[in-house]
Amino acid sequence: MRRGLYVESVTDEWERYRLQGRAVLGALAPTAFLTGPTAAVMRDLPMVGDPPETVFVRGVPRGRYGKDVKVVSGANAAGETYEGMRVASMAWTVADCARVMSRRDALIVADAALRTSGCRAQEIETVAAHLAGCTGVDGVRWVAANCDPGAESPGESWLRMVVTDLGYEVQSQVVVGNSRVDLLIRGTRVVLEFDGAVKDQPDSWQGAQSVLNEKRRQAELEAAGYIVLRVIWDQLSDPARLDRRIRAALGAGAHP
């Protein structure tokens, strides 16, 4: 993994990345701290795909620290101790993610940070102001403007991004009768629900009960005049098809 570090039986790729991050941090000056995607992984914020190939750090001058180390610069970021290691504050972690990750992946991190840590969008906006003129600051501003603590999963975050990119204004976690829906297109009765794997695996009593509850919930929404569009992960890669489904629902009279 790195010189001086031997790992015998770690098979989980994310755990390997965590060990790699700790090893890099331990080899750098005491002023160093982890940031961006690396700090997000250490904080157990959700990631999509494979672990990063790079460990992102702050607090040291740029130099040759190894091919797997990226020094992030720009403004004086705030660091703190988390589970015995130095990491960027949550707002700075999110901001540096927004500078080096895709919009989707950074939004997933930001939504989870707001939902689980008490970090606020205003804190990310403040960091963006400190980063004025720095590379990637536009991504930070976008994330600050679009993050939402209402998203309860990466799929919900991505769904919201896709739908807003299509030009629709949405509300998250709206209470409708006895239900709380993932997304509601504002001013309409079109509900968007992200279907994760747990709901779609009725191979246990819990799974079967979950499917039954979802069917009952959808029936209640439809009886109240709502059209429920369920979206699975693979369908998020085809925004045009989702747009056609939404337009069809609107054409069917899904208005208050």
Coordinates of N, CA and C in Angstrom, one line a residue:
M1 N 0.8 -1.2 0.0 CA 0.0 0.0 0.0 C 0.9 1.3 0.0
R2 N 1.7 1.4 1.0 CA 2.7 2.5 1.1 C 3.9 1.9 1.8
R3 N 5.1 2.4 1.5 CA 6.3 1.9 2.1 C 6.2 2.0 3.6
G4 N 6.5 0.8 4.2 CA 6.5 0.8 5.7 C 5.2 0.3 6.2
L5 N 4.2 0.1 5.3 CA 2.9 -0.3 5.8 C 2.5 -1.7 5.1
Y6 N 2.2 -2.7 5.9 CA 1.9 -4.0 5.4 C 0.5 -4.4 5.9
V7 N -0.3 -4.7 4.9 CA -1.7 -5.2 5.2 C -1.9 -6.6 4.7
E8 N -2.2 -7.5 5.6 CA -2.2 -8.9 5.2 C -3.6 -9.3 4.7
S9 N -4.7 -9.0 5.4 CA -5.9 -9.6 5.1 C -7.1 -8.7 4.9
V10 N -6.9 -7.4 4.6 CA -8.0 -6.5 4.4 C -8.5 -6.7 3.0
T11 N -9.7 -7.1 2.8 CA -10.3 -7.3 1.5 C -11.3 -6.2 1.1
D12 N -11.8 -5.5 2.0 CA -12.7 -4.4 1.7 C -12.0 -3.2 1.1
E13 N -12.3 -2.8 -0.1 CA -11.5 -1.7 -0.8 C -11.7 -0.4 0.0
W14 N -12.8 -0.1 0.6 CA -13.0 1.1 1.3 C -12.1 1.1 2.6
E15 N -12.0 0.0 3.2 CA -11.2 -0.1 4.4 C -9.7 0.1 4.0
R16 N -9.4 -0.5 2.9 CA -8.0 -0.3 2.4 C -7.7 1.2 2.2
Y17 N -8.7 1.9 1.6 CA -8.5 3.3 1.4 C -8.4 4.1 2.7
R18 N -9.2 3.7 3.7 CA -9.0 4.3 5.0 C -7.6 4.1 5.6
L19 N -7.1 2.9 5.5 CA -5.8 2.6 6.0 C -4.8 3.4 5.2
Q20 N -5.0 3.6 3.9 CA -4.1 4.3 3.1 C -4.1 5.8 3.6
G21 N -5.3 6.3 3.8 CA -5.3 7.7 4.3 C -4.6 7.9 5.6
R22 N -4.8 7.0 6.5 CA -4.1 7.1 7.8 C -2.6 7.0 7.7
A23 N -2.2 6.1 6.8 CA -0.7 6.0 6.5 C -0.1 7.3 6.0
V24 N -0.8 7.9 5.0 CA -0.3 9.1 4.4 C -0.3 10.2 5.5
L25 N -1.3 10.3 6.3 CA -1.4 11.4 7.3 C -0.2 11.2 8.3
G26 N 0.0 9.9 8.7 CA 1.1 9.6 9.6 C 2.5 9.9 9.1
A27 N 2.6 10.0 7.8 CA 3.9 10.2 7.2 C 4.2 11.7 7.0
L28 N 3.2 12.5 7.1 CA 3.3 13.9 6.9 C 3.6 14.7 8.2
A29 N 3.8 16.0 8.0 CA 4.1 16.9 9.2 C 2.8 16.9 10.1
P30 N 3.0 17.3 11.3 CA 1.9 17.3 12.3 C 0.8 18.3 11.9
T31 N 1.2 19.3 11.0 CA 0.2 20.3 10.6 C -0.8 19.8 9.5
A32 N -0.5 18.6 8.9 CA -1.3 18.0 7.9 C -2.6 17.6 8.4
F33 N -3.7 17.6 7.5 CA -4.9 17.0 7.8 C -5.6 16.6 6.5
L34 N -6.5 15.6 6.7 CA -7.2 15.0 5.5 C -8.3 15.9 5.1
T35 N -8.7 16.0 3.8 CA -9.7 16.8 3.4 C -10.5 16.2 2.2
G36 N -11.5 16.9 1.7 CA -12.2 16.4 0.5 C -12.7 15.0 0.6
P37 N -12.6 14.2 -0.5 CA -13.1 12.9 -0.5 C -12.5 12.0 0.6
T38 N -11.2 12.2 0.9 CA -10.6 11.3 1.9 C -11.2 11.6 3.3
A39 N -11.4 12.9 3.7 CA -12.1 13.2 4.9 C -13.5 12.7 4.9
A40 N -14.2 12.8 3.8 CA -15.6 12.3 3.7 C -15.7 10.8 4.0
V41 N -14.7 10.0 3.4 CA -14.7 8.6 3.7 C -14.4 8.3 5.1
M42 N -13.5 9.0 5.7 CA -13.2 8.8 7.2 C -14.4 9.2 8.0
R43 N -15.2 10.1 7.6 CA -16.4 10.5 8.3 C -17.6 9.6 8.0
D44 N -17.4 8.6 7.2 CA -18.5 7.6 6.8 C -19.6 8.3 6.0
L45 N -19.3 9.4 5.2 CA -20.2 10.0 4.3 C -20.3 9.1 3.1
P46 N -21.5 9.0 2.5 CA -21.7 8.1 1.4 C -20.9 8.5 0.1
M47 N -20.4 7.5 -0.6 CA -19.7 7.6 -1.8 C -20.3 6.7 -2.8
V48 N -20.2 7.0 -4.1 CA -20.7 6.2 -5.2 C -19.5 5.7 -6.0
G49 N -19.5 4.4 -6.4 CA -18.5 3.9 -7.2 C -17.3 3.4 -6.4
D50 N -16.1 3.5 -6.9 CA -14.9 2.9 -6.3 C -14.3 4.0 -5.4
P51 N -13.4 3.6 -4.4 CA -12.7 4.6 -3.6 C -11.8 5.4 -4.5
P52 N -11.5 6.6 -4.0 CA -10.5 7.5 -4.8 C -9.2 6.8 -4.9
E53 N -8.4 7.1 -5.9 CA -7.0 6.6 -6.0 C -6.1 7.5 -5.2
T54 N -6.5 8.7 -4.8 CA -5.7 9.7 -4.3 C -6.1 10.0 -2.8
V55 N -5.2 10.3 -2.0 CA -5.4 10.8 -0.6 C -5.3 12.3 -0.7
F56 N -6.4 13.0 -0.3 CA -6.4 14.5 -0.3 C -6.0 15.1 1.0
V57 N -5.1 16.0 1.0 CA -4.6 16.6 2.3 C -4.5 18.1 2.2
R58 N -4.5 18.7 3.3 CA -4.2 20.1 3.5 C -3.1 20.3 4.6
G59 N -2.7 21.5 4.8 CA -1.8 21.8 5.9 C -0.3 21.6 5.7
V60 N 0.0 21.2 4.5 CA 1.4 21.1 4.1 C 1.7 21.8 2.8
P61 N 2.9 22.3 2.5 CA 3.2 22.9 1.2 C 3.2 21.8 0.1
R62 N 2.9 22.3 -1.0 CA 2.9 21.4 -2.2 C 4.3 20.8 -2.4
G63 N 4.4 19.6 -2.7 CA 5.7 18.9 -2.9 C 5.4 17.5 -3.4
R64 N 6.5 16.7 -3.3 CA 6.4 15.3 -3.8 C 6.2 14.4 -2.6
Y65 N 5.0 14.0 -2.3 CA 4.7 13.2 -1.2 C 4.3 11.8 -1.6
G66 N 4.4 11.5 -2.9 CA 3.9 10.3 -3.5 C 2.8 10.4 -4.5
K67 N 2.8 9.5 -5.4 CA 1.8 9.6 -6.5 C 0.3 9.5 -5.9
D68 N 0.2 9.0 -4.7 CA -1.2 8.8 -4.2 C -1.6 10.0 -3.3
V69 N -0.8 11.1 -3.3 CA -1.1 12.2 -2.4 C -1.4 13.5 -3.2
K70 N -2.5 14.1 -2.9 CA -2.8 15.4 -3.6 C -3.0 16.5 -2.5
V71 N -2.2 17.5 -2.6 CA -2.3 18.6 -1.6 C -3.3 19.6 -2.2
V72 N -4.3 19.9 -1.4 CA -5.4 20.8 -1.8 C -5.0 22.2 -1.2
S73 N -5.0 23.2 -2.0 CA -4.7 24.5 -1.5 C -5.9 25.5 -1.7
G74 N -5.7 26.7 -1.2 CA -6.7 27.7 -1.3 C -7.3 28.0 0.0
A75 N -7.1 29.3 0.5 CA -7.6 29.8 1.8 C -7.0 29.0 2.9
N76 N -7.3 29.4 4.1 CA -6.9 28.7 5.3 C -8.0 27.8 5.9
A77 N -8.0 26.6 5.5 CA -9.1 25.7 5.9 C -9.1 25.4 7.4
A78 N -10.2 25.1 8.0 CA -10.3 24.8 9.4 C -10.2 23.2 9.5
G79 N -9.3 22.8 10.4 CA -9.1 21.4 10.7 C -9.6 21.1 12.1
E80 N -9.9 19.8 12.3 CA -10.3 19.3 13.7 C -9.9 17.9 13.8
T81 N -10.0 17.4 15.0 CA -9.7 16.0 15.3 C -10.9 15.2 15.3
Y82 N -10.9 14.1 14.5 CA -12.0 13.2 14.4 C -11.5 11.8 14.5
E83 N -12.0 11.1 15.5 CA -11.6 9.7 15.8 C -10.1 9.5 15.8
G84 N -9.4 10.5 16.4 CA -8.0 10.4 16.6 C -7.1 10.8 15.4
M85 N -7.7 11.4 14.4 CA -7.0 11.9 13.2 C -7.4 13.3 12.9
R86 N -6.5 14.0 12.2 CA -6.8 15.4 11.8 C -7.5 15.4 10.5
V87 N -8.6 16.0 10.4 CA -9.4 16.1 9.2 C -10.0 17.5 9.1
A88 N -10.4 17.9 7.9 CA -11.0 19.2 7.7 C -12.3 19.2 8.4
S89 N -12.8 20.4 8.8 CA -14.1 20.6 9.3 C -15.1 20.1 8.3
M90 N -16.3 19.8 8.7 CA -17.3 19.3 7.8 C -17.6 20.2 6.6
A91 N -17.7 21.5 6.9 CA -18.0 22.4 5.8 C -16.8 22.4 4.8
W92 N -15.6 22.4 5.3 CA -14.4 22.4 4.4 C -14.3 21.0 3.7
T93 N -14.6 20.0 4.4 CA -14.6 18.7 3.7 C -15.6 18.7 2.5
V94 N -16.8 19.2 2.7 CA -17.8 19.2 1.6 C -17.3 20.2 0.5
A95 N -16.7 21.3 0.9 CA -16.2 22.3 -0.1 C -15.1 21.7 -1.0
D96 N -14.2 21.0 -0.3 CA -13.1 20.4 -1.1 C -13.6 19.3 -2.0
C97 N -14.6 18.5 -1.5 CA -15.2 17.5 -2.3 C -15.8 18.2 -3.6
A98 N -16.5 19.3 -3.4 CA -17.1 20.0 -4.5 C -16.1 20.5 -5.5
R99 N -14.8 20.7 -5.1 CA -13.8 21.2 -6.0 C -13.2 20.1 -6.8
V100 N -13.2 18.9 -6.3 CA -12.5 17.8 -7.0 C -13.4 16.6 -7.5
M101 N -14.7 16.6 -7.1 CA -15.6 15.6 -7.5 C -16.6 16.1 -8.5
S102 N -17.3 15.2 -9.1 CA -18.5 15.6 -10.0 C -19.5 16.2 -9.2
R103 N -20.4 17.0 -9.8 CA -21.6 17.6 -9.1 C -22.4 16.6 -8.4
R104 N -22.7 15.4 -9.0 CA -23.5 14.4 -8.4 C -22.8 13.9 -7.2
D105 N -21.6 13.5 -7.2 CA -20.9 12.9 -6.1 C -20.7 13.9 -5.0
A106 N -20.4 15.1 -5.3 CA -20.3 16.2 -4.3 C -21.6 16.5 -3.6
L107 N -22.7 16.5 -4.4 CA -24.0 16.7 -3.8 C -24.4 15.6 -2.9
I108 N -24.1 14.4 -3.2 CA -24.4 13.2 -2.3 C -23.7 13.4 -1.0
V109 N -22.4 13.8 -1.0 CA -21.7 14.0 0.2 C -22.3 15.2 1.0
A110 N -22.6 16.3 0.3 CA -23.2 17.4 1.0 C -24.5 17.2 1.7
D111 N -25.4 16.5 0.9 CA -26.7 16.2 1.5 C -26.5 15.3 2.8
A112 N -25.7 14.3 2.7 CA -25.5 13.5 3.9 C -24.8 14.3 5.1
A113 N -23.9 15.2 4.7 CA -23.3 16.0 5.8 C -24.3 16.9 6.5
L114 N -25.2 17.5 5.7 CA -26.2 18.3 6.3 C -27.2 17.4 7.2
R115 N -27.5 16.3 6.7 CA -28.5 15.4 7.4 C -27.9 14.8 8.7
T116 N -26.7 14.5 8.7 CA -26.1 13.7 9.8 C -25.3 14.5 10.8
S117 N -24.8 15.6 10.4 CA -23.8 16.3 11.2 C -24.2 17.6 11.8
G118 N -25.3 18.2 11.3 CA -25.6 19.6 11.7 C -25.0 20.7 10.9
C119 N -24.1 20.3 10.0 CA -23.5 21.3 9.1 C -24.6 22.0 8.3
R120 N -24.5 23.3 8.1 CA -25.5 24.0 7.4 C -25.0 24.5 6.0
A121 N -25.9 24.7 5.1 CA -25.6 25.3 3.8 C -24.9 26.6 3.9
Q122 N -25.3 27.4 4.9 CA -24.6 28.7 5.1 C -23.1 28.6 5.4
E123 N -22.8 27.5 6.1 CA -21.4 27.3 6.4 C -20.6 27.0 5.1
I124 N -21.2 26.3 4.2 CA -20.5 26.0 3.0 C -20.4 27.2 2.1
E125 N -21.5 28.1 2.2 CA -21.4 29.4 1.5 C -20.3 30.2 2.0
T126 N -20.1 30.2 3.3 CA -19.0 31.0 3.9 C -17.6 30.5 3.4
V127 N -17.5 29.2 3.4 CA -16.2 28.6 2.8 C -16.1 29.0 1.4
A128 N -17.1 29.0 0.6 CA -17.0 29.4 -0.8 C -16.5 30.9 -0.9
A129 N -17.0 31.7 0.0 CA -16.5 33.1 0.0 C -15.0 33.2 0.3
H130 N -14.5 32.3 1.2 CA -13.1 32.3 1.5 C -12.3 31.8 0.3
L131 N -12.9 31.0 -0.6 CA -12.3 30.4 -1.7 C -12.4 31.2 -3.0
A132 N -12.9 32.4 -2.9 CA -13.1 33.2 -4.1 C -11.9 33.3 -4.9
G133 N -12.0 33.0 -6.2 CA -10.8 33.1 -7.1 C -10.1 31.8 -7.2
C134 N -10.4 30.8 -6.3 CA -9.7 29.5 -6.3 C -10.3 28.5 -7.3
T135 N -9.5 27.6 -7.7 CA -10.0 26.6 -8.7 C -11.1 25.8 -8.0
G136 N -12.2 25.6 -8.7 CA -13.3 24.8 -8.3 C -14.3 25.5 -7.4
V137 N -14.2 26.8 -7.2 CA -15.1 27.5 -6.3 C -16.5 27.5 -6.8
D138 N -16.7 27.5 -8.1 CA -18.0 27.5 -8.7 C -18.8 26.2 -8.3
G139 N -18.0 25.1 -8.2 CA -18.6 23.9 -7.7 C -19.1 24.0 -6.3
V140 N -18.3 24.7 -5.5 CA -18.6 24.8 -4.1 C -19.9 25.7 -4.0
R141 N -20.0 26.7 -4.7 CA -21.2 27.6 -4.7 C -22.4 26.8 -5.1
W142 N -22.2 26.0 -6.2 CA -23.4 25.2 -6.6 C -23.9 24.3 -5.6
V143 N -23.0 23.6 -4.9 CA -23.3 22.6 -3.9 C -24.0 23.3 -2.7
A144 N -23.5 24.5 -2.3 CA -24.1 25.3 -1.2 C -25.5 25.7 -1.6
A145 N -25.8 26.0 -2.8 CA -27.1 26.4 -3.3 C -28.1 25.3 -3.4
N146 N -27.6 24.1 -3.6 CA -28.4 23.0 -4.0 C -28.5 21.8 -3.0
C147 N -27.7 21.8 -2.0 CA -27.7 20.7 -1.0 C -29.0 20.8 -0.2
D148 N -29.4 19.6 0.3 CA -30.7 19.5 1.0 C -30.6 18.4 2.0
P149 N -30.8 18.7 3.3 CA -30.7 17.6 4.3 C -31.8 16.6 4.2
G150 N -32.8 16.9 3.4 CA -34.0 16.0 3.3 C -33.7 14.7 2.6
A151 N -32.6 14.7 1.8 CA -32.3 13.5 1.0 C -31.8 12.4 2.0
E152 N -32.4 11.3 1.9 CA -32.1 10.2 2.8 C -31.2 9.1 2.2
S153 N -30.8 9.3 1.0 CA -29.9 8.3 0.3 C -29.2 8.9 -0.8
P154 N -28.1 8.4 -1.3 CA -27.5 8.9 -2.5 C -28.4 8.9 -3.7
G155 N -29.3 7.9 -3.8 CA -30.2 7.9 -4.9 C -31.2 9.0 -4.9
E156 N -31.6 9.4 -3.7 CA -32.5 10.6 -3.6 C -31.8 11.9 -4.0
S157 N -30.5 12.0 -3.6 CA -29.8 13.2 -4.0 C -29.6 13.3 -5.5
W158 N -29.3 12.1 -6.1 CA -29.1 12.1 -7.6 C -30.4 12.4 -8.3
L159 N -31.5 11.8 -7.8 CA -32.8 12.0 -8.4 C -33.1 13.5 -8.4
R160 N -32.9 14.1 -7.3 CA -33.3 15.5 -7.2 C -32.4 16.4 -8.1
M161 N -31.2 16.0 -8.3 CA -30.3 16.8 -9.2 C -30.8 16.6 -10.6
V162 N -31.1 15.4 -11.0 CA -31.6 15.1 -12.4 C -32.8 15.9 -12.7
V163 N -33.8 15.8 -11.7 CA -35.1 16.5 -12.0 C -34.9 18.0 -12.0
T164 N -34.1 18.6 -11.2 CA -33.9 20.0 -11.2 C -33.2 20.4 -12.4
D165 N -32.2 19.6 -12.9 CA -31.5 19.9 -14.1 C -32.5 19.9 -15.3
L166 N -33.6 19.1 -15.2 CA -34.6 19.1 -16.3 C -35.5 20.3 -16.2
G167 N -35.3 21.1 -15.2 CA -36.1 22.4 -15.1 C -37.3 22.4 -14.2
Y168 N -37.5 21.3 -13.4 CA -38.6 21.2 -12.5 C -38.2 21.7 -11.1
E169 N -39.1 22.3 -10.4 CA -38.8 22.7 -9.0 C -39.5 21.7 -8.1
V170 N -38.7 21.2 -7.2 CA -39.2 20.1 -6.4 C -39.1 20.5 -4.9
Q171 N -39.9 19.8 -4.1 CA -39.8 19.8 -2.6 C -39.5 18.4 -2.1
S172 N -38.6 18.4 -1.1 CA -38.2 17.1 -0.6 C -38.9 16.7 0.7
Q173 N -39.2 15.4 0.9 CA -39.8 14.9 2.2 C -41.0 15.7 2.5
V174 N -42.0 15.7 1.6 CA -43.2 16.4 1.8 C -44.2 15.4 2.4
V175 N -44.9 15.9 3.4 CA -46.0 15.1 4.1 C -47.3 15.2 3.3
V176 N -47.7 14.1 2.8 CA -49.0 14.0 2.1 C -49.9 13.0 2.8
G177 N -50.9 13.5 3.4 CA -51.8 12.6 4.2 C -51.0 11.9 5.3
N178 N -50.9 10.6 5.3 CA -50.2 9.8 6.3 C -48.8 9.4 5.8
S179 N -48.4 9.9 4.6 CA -47.1 9.5 4.0 C -46.2 10.7 3.9
R180 N -44.9 10.4 3.7 CA -43.9 11.4 3.5 C -43.2 10.9 2.2
V181 N -43.2 11.8 1.2 CA -42.7 11.4 -0.1 C -41.3 12.0 -0.4
D182 N -40.5 11.3 -1.2 CA -39.2 11.7 -1.4 C -39.2 13.1 -2.1
L183 N -39.9 13.2 -3.2 CA -39.9 14.5 -3.9 C -41.3 14.7 -4.5
L184 N -41.7 16.0 -4.4 CA -43.0 16.4 -5.0 C -42.7 17.5 -6.0
I185 N -43.1 17.4 -7.2 CA -42.9 18.6 -8.1 C -43.8 19.7 -7.7
R186 N -43.2 20.8 -7.4 CA -44.0 21.9 -6.8 C -45.1 22.3 -7.7
G187 N -46.3 22.5 -7.1 CA -47.5 23.0 -7.8 C -48.2 21.9 -8.6
T188 N -47.8 20.6 -8.3 CA -48.4 19.5 -9.0 C -48.7 18.4 -8.0
R189 N -49.3 17.3 -8.6 CA -49.5 16.1 -7.7 C -48.6 15.0 -8.2
V190 N -47.5 15.3 -8.8 CA -46.5 14.3 -9.3 C -45.5 14.0 -8.2
V191 N -45.5 12.8 -7.7 CA -44.6 12.4 -6.7 C -43.5 11.5 -7.3
L192 N -42.2 11.8 -6.9 CA -41.1 11.0 -7.4 C -40.5 10.3 -6.2
E193 N -40.4 9.0 -6.4 CA -39.8 8.1 -5.3 C -38.6 7.3 -5.8
F194 N -37.5 7.4 -5.1 CA -36.4 6.6 -5.4 C -36.5 5.2 -4.8
D195 N -36.4 4.2 -5.6 CA -36.5 2.8 -5.1 C -35.1 2.2 -4.9
G196 N -34.7 2.1 -3.7 CA -33.4 1.5 -3.4 C -33.5 -0.1 -3.4
A197 N -32.4 -0.7 -3.3 CA -32.3 -2.2 -3.4 C -33.1 -2.9 -2.3
V198 N -33.1 -2.3 -1.1 CA -33.8 -2.9 0.1 C -35.2 -3.1 -0.2
K199 N -35.9 -2.1 -0.8 CA -37.3 -2.2 -1.1 C -37.6 -3.3 -2.1
D200 N -36.6 -3.6 -3.0 CA -36.8 -4.5 -4.1 C -36.3 -5.9 -3.9
Q201 N -36.0 -6.2 -2.6 CA -35.5 -7.6 -2.3 C -36.4 -8.2 -1.3
P202 N -37.6 -8.7 -1.7 CA -38.5 -9.3 -0.8 C -38.2 -10.8 -0.5
D203 N -36.9 -11.0 -0.2 CA -36.5 -12.4 0.0 C -36.4 -12.7 1.5
S204 N -37.0 -11.8 2.3 CA -37.0 -12.0 3.8 C -38.4 -11.5 4.2
W205 N -38.7 -11.8 5.5 CA -40.0 -11.3 6.0 C -39.9 -9.8 6.0
Q206 N -38.8 -9.2 6.4 CA -38.7 -7.7 6.5 C -38.9 -7.1 5.1
G207 N -38.2 -7.8 4.1 CA -38.3 -7.3 2.7 C -39.7 -7.3 2.2
A208 N -40.4 -8.5 2.5 CA -41.8 -8.6 2.0 C -42.7 -7.6 2.7
Q209 N -42.5 -7.4 4.0 CA -43.3 -6.4 4.7 C -43.1 -5.0 4.1
S210 N -41.8 -4.7 3.8 CA -41.5 -3.4 3.2 C -42.2 -3.2 1.9
V211 N -42.2 -4.2 1.0 CA -42.9 -4.1 -0.3 C -44.4 -3.9 -0.1
L212 N -45.0 -4.6 0.9 CA -46.4 -4.5 1.2 C -46.7 -3.1 1.6
N213 N -45.9 -2.6 2.5 CA -46.2 -1.2 3.0 C -46.1 -0.2 1.9
E214 N -45.1 -0.4 1.0 CA -44.9 0.6 -0.1 C -46.1 0.5 -1.0
K215 N -46.6 -0.7 -1.3 CA -47.8 -0.8 -2.1 C -49.0 -0.1 -1.5
R216 N -49.2 -0.3 -0.2 CA -50.3 0.3 0.5 C -50.2 1.8 0.5
R217 N -49.0 2.3 0.7 CA -48.7 3.7 0.7 C -49.0 4.3 -0.6
Q218 N -48.5 3.7 -1.7 CA -48.8 4.2 -3.1 C -50.3 4.2 -3.4
A219 N -51.0 3.2 -3.0 CA -52.4 3.1 -3.2 C -53.1 4.3 -2.5
E220 N -52.7 4.7 -1.3 CA -53.3 5.8 -0.6 C -53.0 7.1 -1.3
L221 N -51.8 7.3 -1.8 CA -51.4 8.5 -2.6 C -52.2 8.6 -3.9
E222 N -52.4 7.5 -4.6 CA -53.1 7.5 -5.8 C -54.6 7.8 -5.6
A223 N -55.1 7.3 -4.5 CA -56.5 7.5 -4.1 C -56.7 9.0 -3.8
A224 N -55.7 9.7 -3.4 CA -55.8 11.1 -3.1 C -55.5 12.0 -4.3
G225 N -55.3 11.3 -5.5 CA -55.1 12.1 -6.7 C -53.7 12.3 -7.1
Y226 N -52.7 11.6 -6.5 CA -51.3 11.8 -6.8 C -50.9 10.7 -7.8
I227 N -50.0 11.1 -8.7 CA -49.3 10.1 -9.6 C -47.9 9.9 -9.0
V228 N -47.6 8.6 -8.8 CA -46.3 8.2 -8.2 C -45.4 7.6 -9.3
L229 N -44.3 8.3 -9.5 CA -43.3 7.8 -10.4 C -42.2 7.2 -9.6
R230 N -41.9 5.9 -9.8 CA -40.8 5.3 -9.1 C -39.6 5.2 -10.0
V231 N -38.5 5.5 -9.4 CA -37.2 5.6 -10.2 C -36.2 4.7 -9.5
I232 N -35.5 3.9 -10.3 CA -34.5 3.0 -9.8 C -33.1 3.6 -10.3
W233 N -32.1 3.1 -9.7 CA -30.7 3.7 -9.9 C -30.4 3.8 -11.4
D234 N -30.5 2.7 -12.1 CA -30.1 2.7 -13.5 C -30.8 3.7 -14.3
Q235 N -32.1 4.0 -14.0 CA -32.9 5.0 -14.8 C -32.4 6.4 -14.6
L236 N -31.6 6.7 -13.6 CA -31.1 8.1 -13.4 C -30.1 8.5 -14.4
S237 N -29.6 7.5 -15.2 CA -28.6 7.8 -16.2 C -29.3 8.2 -17.5
D238 N -30.6 8.2 -17.5 CA -31.4 8.5 -18.8 C -32.4 9.6 -18.4
P239 N -31.9 10.9 -18.3 CA -32.8 12.0 -17.9 C -33.9 12.2 -18.9
A240 N -33.6 12.0 -20.2 CA -34.7 12.3 -21.2 C -35.9 11.3 -21.0
R241 N -35.6 10.1 -20.7 CA -36.7 9.1 -20.5 C -37.5 9.5 -19.2
L242 N -36.8 9.9 -18.2 CA -37.5 10.4 -17.0 C -38.3 11.6 -17.3
D243 N -37.8 12.5 -18.1 CA -38.6 13.7 -18.4 C -39.9 13.4 -19.2
R244 N -39.8 12.4 -20.0 CA -41.0 11.9 -20.8 C -42.0 11.4 -19.8
R245 N -41.6 10.6 -18.8 CA -42.5 10.1 -17.8 C -43.2 11.2 -17.0
I246 N -42.4 12.2 -16.6 CA -42.9 13.4 -15.9 C -43.9 14.1 -16.7
R247 N -43.6 14.4 -18.0 CA -44.5 15.1 -18.8 C -45.8 14.3 -19.0
A248 N -45.7 13.0 -19.2 CA -46.9 12.2 -19.3 C -47.8 12.3 -18.1
A249 N -47.1 12.3 -16.9 CA -47.9 12.4 -15.6 C -48.6 13.8 -15.6
L250 N -47.8 14.8 -15.9 CA -48.4 16.2 -15.9 C -49.6 16.2 -16.9
G251 N -49.4 15.6 -18.1 CA -50.4 15.6 -19.1 C -51.7 14.8 -18.7
A252 N -51.5 13.9 -17.7 CA -52.6 13.1 -17.2 C -53.4 13.9 -16.2
G253 N -53.0 15.1 -15.9 CA -53.8 16.0 -15.0 C -53.4 15.9 -13.6
A254 N -52.1 15.7 -13.3 CA -51.6 15.6 -12.0 C -51.4 17.0 -11.4
H255 N -52.5 17.8 -11.3 CA -52.4 19.2 -10.8 C -53.4 19.3 -9.6
P256 N -53.1 20.2 -8.7 CA -54.0 20.4 -7.6 C -55.4 20.8 -8.0

